[in-house]
CSV table of C-alpha atoms in Angstrom, one decimal:
chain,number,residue,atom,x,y,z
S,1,UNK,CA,32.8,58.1,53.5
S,2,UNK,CA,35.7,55.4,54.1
S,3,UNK,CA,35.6,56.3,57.5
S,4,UNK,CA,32.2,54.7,58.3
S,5,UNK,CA,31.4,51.0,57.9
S,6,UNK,CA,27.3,50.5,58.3
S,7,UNK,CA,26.4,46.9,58.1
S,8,UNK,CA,22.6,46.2,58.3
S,9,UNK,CA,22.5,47.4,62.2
S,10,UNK,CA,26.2,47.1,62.6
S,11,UNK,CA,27.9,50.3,62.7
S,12,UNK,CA,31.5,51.3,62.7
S,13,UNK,CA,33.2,54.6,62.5
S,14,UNK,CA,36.9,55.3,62.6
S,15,UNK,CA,37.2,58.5,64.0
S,16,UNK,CA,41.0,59.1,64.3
S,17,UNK,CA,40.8,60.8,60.5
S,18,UNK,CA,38.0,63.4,61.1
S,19,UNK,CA,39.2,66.4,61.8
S,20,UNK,CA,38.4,68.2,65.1
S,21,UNK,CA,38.6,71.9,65.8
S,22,UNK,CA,38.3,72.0,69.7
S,23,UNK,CA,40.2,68.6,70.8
S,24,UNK,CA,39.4,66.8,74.0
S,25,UNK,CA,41.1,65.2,76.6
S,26,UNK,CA,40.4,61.9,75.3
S,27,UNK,CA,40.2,61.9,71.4
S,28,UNK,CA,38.2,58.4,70.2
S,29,UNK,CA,40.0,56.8,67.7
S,30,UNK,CA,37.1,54.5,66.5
S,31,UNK,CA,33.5,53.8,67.7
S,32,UNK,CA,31.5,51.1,67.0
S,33,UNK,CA,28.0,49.7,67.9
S,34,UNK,CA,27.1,45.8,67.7
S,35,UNK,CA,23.1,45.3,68.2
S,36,UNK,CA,23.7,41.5,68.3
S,37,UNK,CA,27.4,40.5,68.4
S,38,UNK,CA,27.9,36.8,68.3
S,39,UNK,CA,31.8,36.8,68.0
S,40,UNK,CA,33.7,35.3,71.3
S,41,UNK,CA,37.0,37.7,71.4
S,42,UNK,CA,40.3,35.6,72.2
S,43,UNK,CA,43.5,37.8,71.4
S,44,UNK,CA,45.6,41.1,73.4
S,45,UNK,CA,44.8,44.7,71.9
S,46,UNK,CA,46.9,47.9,71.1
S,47,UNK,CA,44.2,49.9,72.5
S,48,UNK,CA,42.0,50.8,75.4
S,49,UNK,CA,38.8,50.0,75.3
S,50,UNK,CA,35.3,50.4,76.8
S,51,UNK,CA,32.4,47.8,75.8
S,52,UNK,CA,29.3,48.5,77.1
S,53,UNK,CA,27.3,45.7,77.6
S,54,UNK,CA,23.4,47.0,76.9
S,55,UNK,CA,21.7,43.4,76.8
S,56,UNK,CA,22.7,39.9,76.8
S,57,UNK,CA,25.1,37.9,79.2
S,58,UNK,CA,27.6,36.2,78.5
S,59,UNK,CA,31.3,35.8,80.4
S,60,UNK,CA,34.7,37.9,80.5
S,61,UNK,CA,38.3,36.1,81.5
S,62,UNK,CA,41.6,37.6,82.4
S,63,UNK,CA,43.9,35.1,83.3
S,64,UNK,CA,42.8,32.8,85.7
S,65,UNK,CA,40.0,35.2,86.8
S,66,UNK,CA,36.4,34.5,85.2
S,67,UNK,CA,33.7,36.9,85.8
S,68,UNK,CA,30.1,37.0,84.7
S,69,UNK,CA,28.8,39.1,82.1
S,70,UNK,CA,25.2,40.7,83.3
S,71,UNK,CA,24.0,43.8,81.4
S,72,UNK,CA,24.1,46.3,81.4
S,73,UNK,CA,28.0,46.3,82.7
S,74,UNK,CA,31.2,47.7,80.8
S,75,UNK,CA,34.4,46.0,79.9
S,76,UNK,CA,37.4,47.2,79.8
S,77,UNK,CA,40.3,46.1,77.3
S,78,UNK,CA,44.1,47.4,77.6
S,79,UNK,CA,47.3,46.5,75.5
S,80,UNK,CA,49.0,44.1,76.3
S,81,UNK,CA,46.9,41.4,77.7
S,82,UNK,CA,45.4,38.3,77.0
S,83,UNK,CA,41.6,38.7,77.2
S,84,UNK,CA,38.7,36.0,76.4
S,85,UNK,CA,35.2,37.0,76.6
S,86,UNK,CA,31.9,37.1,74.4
S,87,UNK,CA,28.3,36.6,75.0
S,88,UNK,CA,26.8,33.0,76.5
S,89,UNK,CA,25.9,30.8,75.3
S,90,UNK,CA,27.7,29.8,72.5
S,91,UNK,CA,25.3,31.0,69.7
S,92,UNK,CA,23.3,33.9,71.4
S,93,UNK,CA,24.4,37.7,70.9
S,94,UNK,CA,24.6,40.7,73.6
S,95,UNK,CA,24.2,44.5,72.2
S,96,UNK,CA,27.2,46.0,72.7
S,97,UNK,CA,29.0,49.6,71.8
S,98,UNK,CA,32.3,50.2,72.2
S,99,UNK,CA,34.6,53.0,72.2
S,100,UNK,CA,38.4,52.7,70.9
S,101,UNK,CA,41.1,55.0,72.3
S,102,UNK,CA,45.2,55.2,71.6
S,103,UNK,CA,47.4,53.6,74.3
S,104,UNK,CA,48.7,56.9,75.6
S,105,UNK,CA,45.2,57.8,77.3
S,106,UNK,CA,46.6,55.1,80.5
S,107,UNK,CA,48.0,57.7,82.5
S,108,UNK,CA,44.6,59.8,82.4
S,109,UNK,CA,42.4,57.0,82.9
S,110,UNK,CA,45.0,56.5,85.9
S,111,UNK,CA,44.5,60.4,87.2
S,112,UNK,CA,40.8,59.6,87.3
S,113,UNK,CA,41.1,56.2,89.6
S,114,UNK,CA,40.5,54.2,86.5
S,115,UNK,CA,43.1,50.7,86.5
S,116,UNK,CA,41.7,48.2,84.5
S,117,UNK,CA,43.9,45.9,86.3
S,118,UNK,CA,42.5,46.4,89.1
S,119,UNK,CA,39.0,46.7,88.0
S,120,UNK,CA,38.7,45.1,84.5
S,121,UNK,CA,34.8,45.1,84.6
S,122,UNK,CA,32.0,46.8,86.6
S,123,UNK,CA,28.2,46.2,85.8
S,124,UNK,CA,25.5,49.3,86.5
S,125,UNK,CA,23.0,49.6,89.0
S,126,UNK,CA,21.0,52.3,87.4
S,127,UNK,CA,21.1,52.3,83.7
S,128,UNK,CA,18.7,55.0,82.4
S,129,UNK,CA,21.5,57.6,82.2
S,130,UNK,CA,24.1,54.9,80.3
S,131,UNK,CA,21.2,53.7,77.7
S,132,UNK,CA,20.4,57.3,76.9
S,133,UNK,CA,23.5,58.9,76.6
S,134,UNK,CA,24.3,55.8,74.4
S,135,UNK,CA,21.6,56.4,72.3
S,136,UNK,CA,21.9,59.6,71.4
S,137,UNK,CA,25.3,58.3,70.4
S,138,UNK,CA,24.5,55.7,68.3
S,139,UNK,CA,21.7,58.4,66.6
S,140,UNK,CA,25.1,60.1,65.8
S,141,UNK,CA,27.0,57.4,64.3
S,142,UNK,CA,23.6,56.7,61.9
S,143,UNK,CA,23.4,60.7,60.6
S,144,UNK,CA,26.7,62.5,59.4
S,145,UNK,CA,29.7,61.9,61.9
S,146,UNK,CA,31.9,63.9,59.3
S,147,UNK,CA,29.7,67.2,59.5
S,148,UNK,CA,31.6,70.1,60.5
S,149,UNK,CA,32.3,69.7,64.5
S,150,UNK,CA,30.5,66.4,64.8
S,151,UNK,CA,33.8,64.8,65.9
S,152,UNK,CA,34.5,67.1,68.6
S,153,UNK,CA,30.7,66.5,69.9
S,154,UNK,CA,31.0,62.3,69.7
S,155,UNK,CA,34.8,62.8,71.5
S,156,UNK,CA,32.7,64.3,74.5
S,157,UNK,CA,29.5,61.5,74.2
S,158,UNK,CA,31.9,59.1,75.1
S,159,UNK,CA,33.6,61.0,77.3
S,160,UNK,CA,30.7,61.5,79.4
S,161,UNK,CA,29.3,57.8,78.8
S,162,UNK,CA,32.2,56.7,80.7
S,163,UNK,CA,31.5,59.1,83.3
S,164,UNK,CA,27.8,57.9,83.8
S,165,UNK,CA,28.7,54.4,83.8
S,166,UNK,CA,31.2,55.2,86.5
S,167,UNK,CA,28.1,57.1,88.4
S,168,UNK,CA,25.5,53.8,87.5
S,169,UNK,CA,28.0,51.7,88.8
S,170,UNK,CA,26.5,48.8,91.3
S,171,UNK,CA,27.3,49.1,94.4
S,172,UNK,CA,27.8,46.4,97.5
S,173,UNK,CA,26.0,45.7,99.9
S,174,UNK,CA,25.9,48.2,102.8
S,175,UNK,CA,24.1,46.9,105.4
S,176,UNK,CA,22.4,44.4,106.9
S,177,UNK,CA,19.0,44.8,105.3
S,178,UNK,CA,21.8,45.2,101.3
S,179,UNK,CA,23.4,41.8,102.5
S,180,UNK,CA,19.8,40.2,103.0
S,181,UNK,CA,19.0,41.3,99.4
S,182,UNK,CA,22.0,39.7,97.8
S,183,UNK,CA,21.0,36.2,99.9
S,184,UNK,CA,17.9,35.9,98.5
S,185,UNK,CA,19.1,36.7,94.9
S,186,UNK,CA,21.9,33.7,95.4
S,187,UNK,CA,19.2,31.5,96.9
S,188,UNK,CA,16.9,32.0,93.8
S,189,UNK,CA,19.5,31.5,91.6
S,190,UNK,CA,21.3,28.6,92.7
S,191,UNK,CA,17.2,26.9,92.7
S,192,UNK,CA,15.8,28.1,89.3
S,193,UNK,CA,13.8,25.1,89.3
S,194,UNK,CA,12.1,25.6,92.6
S,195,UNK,CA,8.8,28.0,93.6
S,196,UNK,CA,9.7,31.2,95.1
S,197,UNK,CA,7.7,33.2,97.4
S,198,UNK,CA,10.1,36.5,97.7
S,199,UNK,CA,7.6,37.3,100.7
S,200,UNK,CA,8.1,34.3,102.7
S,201,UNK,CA,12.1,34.5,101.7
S,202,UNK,CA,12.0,38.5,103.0
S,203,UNK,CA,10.7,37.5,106.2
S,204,UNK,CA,13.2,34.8,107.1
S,205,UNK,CA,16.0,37.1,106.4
S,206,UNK,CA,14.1,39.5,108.7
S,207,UNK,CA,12.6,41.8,106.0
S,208,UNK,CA,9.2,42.4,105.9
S,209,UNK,CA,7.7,42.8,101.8
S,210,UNK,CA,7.8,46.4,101.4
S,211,UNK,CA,11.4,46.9,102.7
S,212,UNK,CA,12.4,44.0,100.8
S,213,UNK,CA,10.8,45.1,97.4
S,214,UNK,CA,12.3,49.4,98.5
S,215,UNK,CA,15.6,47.5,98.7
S,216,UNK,CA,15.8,45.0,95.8
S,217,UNK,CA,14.7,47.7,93.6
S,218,UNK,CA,17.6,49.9,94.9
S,219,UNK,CA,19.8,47.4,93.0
S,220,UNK,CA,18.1,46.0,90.5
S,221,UNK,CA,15.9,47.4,87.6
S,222,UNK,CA,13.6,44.7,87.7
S,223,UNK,CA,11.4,43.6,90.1
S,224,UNK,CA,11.9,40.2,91.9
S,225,UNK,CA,10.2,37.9,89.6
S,226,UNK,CA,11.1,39.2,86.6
S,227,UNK,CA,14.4,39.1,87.9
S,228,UNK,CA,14.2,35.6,88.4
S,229,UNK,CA,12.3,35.3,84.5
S,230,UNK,CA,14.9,36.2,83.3
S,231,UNK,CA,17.5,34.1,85.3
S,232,UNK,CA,15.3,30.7,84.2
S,233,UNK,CA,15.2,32.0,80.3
S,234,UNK,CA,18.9,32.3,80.2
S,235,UNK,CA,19.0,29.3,82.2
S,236,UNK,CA,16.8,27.6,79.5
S,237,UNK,CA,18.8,28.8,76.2
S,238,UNK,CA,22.3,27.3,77.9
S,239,UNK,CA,20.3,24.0,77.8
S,240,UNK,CA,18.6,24.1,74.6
S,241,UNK,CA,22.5,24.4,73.2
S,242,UNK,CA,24.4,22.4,75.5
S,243,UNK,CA,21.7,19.5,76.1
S,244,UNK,CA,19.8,17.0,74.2
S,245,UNK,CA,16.3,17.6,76.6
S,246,UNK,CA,13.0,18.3,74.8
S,247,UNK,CA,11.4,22.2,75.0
S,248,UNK,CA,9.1,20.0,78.3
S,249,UNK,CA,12.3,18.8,79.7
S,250,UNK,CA,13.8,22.3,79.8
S,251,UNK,CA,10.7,24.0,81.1
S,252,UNK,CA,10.5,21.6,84.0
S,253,UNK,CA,14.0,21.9,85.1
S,254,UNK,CA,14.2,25.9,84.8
S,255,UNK,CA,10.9,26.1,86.9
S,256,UNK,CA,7.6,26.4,84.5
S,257,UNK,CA,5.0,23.7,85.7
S,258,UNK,CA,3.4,24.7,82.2
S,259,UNK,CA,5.4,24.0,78.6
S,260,UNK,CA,2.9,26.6,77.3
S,261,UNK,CA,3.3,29.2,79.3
S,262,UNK,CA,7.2,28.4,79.3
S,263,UNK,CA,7.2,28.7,75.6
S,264,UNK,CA,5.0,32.0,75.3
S,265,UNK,CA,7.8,33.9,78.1
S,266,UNK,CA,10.5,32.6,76.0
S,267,UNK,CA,9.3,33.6,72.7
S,268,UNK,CA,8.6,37.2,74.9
S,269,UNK,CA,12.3,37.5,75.9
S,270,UNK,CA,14.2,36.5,73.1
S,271,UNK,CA,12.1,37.2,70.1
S,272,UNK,CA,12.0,33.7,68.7
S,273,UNK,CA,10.4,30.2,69.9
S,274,UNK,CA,12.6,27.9,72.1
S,275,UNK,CA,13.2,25.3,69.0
S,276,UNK,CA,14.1,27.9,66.5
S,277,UNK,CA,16.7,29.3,69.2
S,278,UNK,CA,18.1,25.7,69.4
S,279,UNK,CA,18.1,25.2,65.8
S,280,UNK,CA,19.9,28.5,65.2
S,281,UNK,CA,22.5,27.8,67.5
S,282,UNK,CA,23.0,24.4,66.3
S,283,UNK,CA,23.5,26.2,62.8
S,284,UNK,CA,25.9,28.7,63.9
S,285,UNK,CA,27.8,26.7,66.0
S,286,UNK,CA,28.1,24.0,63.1
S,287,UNK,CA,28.9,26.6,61.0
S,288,UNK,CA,31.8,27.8,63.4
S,289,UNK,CA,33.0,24.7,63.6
S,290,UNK,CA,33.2,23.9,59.3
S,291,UNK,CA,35.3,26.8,59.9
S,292,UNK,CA,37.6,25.8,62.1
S,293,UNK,CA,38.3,22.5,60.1
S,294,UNK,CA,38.9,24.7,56.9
């Protein structure tokens, strides 16, 4: 059908021509699921949109606002403005779907507290509902999306995907104990290169280790050091493109004491060895950049 567009794992579907027999409130007009989008995204759109972010990081600017992209979050695009965003670093991908809806749908997003201007971006505390109502959309989009009724069923998926990211969204800080949480996430960060004990940090905000680990996992899916894994990987691949230091070099200033054990967690998270990561982002962005001349 001329309606769907399946790509390897890409997937696109323009919905706008299927007919529906029991129309919603919000009709998608095309649907589209990227398990490892590269593409940075520089230009206004006709449309309202919602990415959903379901791994990766990258950034998202509006303006001269910047904010960073951790999934899972969602994204919102709306005509007539200037967006720039795409996964980080240059080179690396994020899994994203996105729905596509006509420019009239404003005033009901507006009805439901829903300005993008306001609030162009909001990432989810609690995921589980997001990723599974995604997936059984993205199982739709692989079968038959022009079966009899199928159109009315996906226009109410992503209705209620919007709804559950709305309901996952992560929420501030609400006391004390919340604000403690958030310090000792900053302080982590802003030191990958530094040991960590989460219990010692706990305790000098005035936590003791259970409360701490009942509150962190409140807002976060996972735990403290895997939380902080993943800060140093990501961390890691931003060097291995934007620096000339050896795999050692990197492993050092991102926290491992041990280039082995560095390298085994890195092959772990991203699926590939720390040199092939830099030589494939080397290739792309060379590639990006024969473009660009031509």
């Amino acid at each position: 059908m001329d309606a769907i567009i399946n790509n390897m794992d890409d997937i696109f579907i323009h919905m706008k021509s299927l007919p529906r027999r029991m129309p919603a409130t919000l009709p998608v007009v095309s649907i589209g699921y990227l398990p490892a989008k590269r593409d940075r995204i520089q230009r206004e759109f006709g449309t309202v949109n919602f990415s959903i972010i379901l791994s990766g990081h990258g950034f998202y600017r509006l303006g001269n606002k910047e904010f960073r992209v951790q999934a899972p979050a969602v994204l919102m695009q709306w005509p007539g403005v200037f967006l720039d965003y795409g996964p980080e670093p240059s080179g690396s991908g994020w899994e994203e779907l996105f729905l596509i809806y006509d420019a009239g749908i404003m005033d009901v997003l507006a009805s439901w507290g829903l300005c993008p201007a306001e609030k162009p971006m909001w990432p989810l505390r609690d995921s589980r509902e997001v990723r599974k109502r995604a997936g059984e959309l993205i199982e739709c989009m692989r079968a038959s999306p022009d079966e009899h009724g199928m159109a009315d069923r996906m226009d109410r998926m992503c209705e209620l995907l919007i709804l559950e990211s709305r309901r996952g969204e992560e929420k501030g800080p609400a006391d004390d104990a919340g604000k403690a949480v958030m310090a000792i996430r900053d302080h982590v960060a802003a030191r990958l290169g530094q040991h960590h004990d989460f219990d010692a940090l706990a305790k000098r905000h005035g936590l003791s280790s259970s409360t701490f680990r009942r509150r962190w996992a409140a807002h976060y899916e996972t735990p403290p050091h895997h939380y902080l894994l993943r800060l140093r990987i990501r961390e890691a691949t931003r060097l291995l493109v934007e620096s000339s230091l050896t795999v050692g070099e990197i492993a050092a200033r991102v926290g491992f004491d041990d280039p082995l054990y560095f390298s085994r967690r890195f092959t772990s998270e991203t699926g590939m060895t720390a040199t092939e990561y830099r030589r494939r982002t080397q290739v792309h962005m060379t590639r990006g950049e024969g473009n660009k001349r031509n």
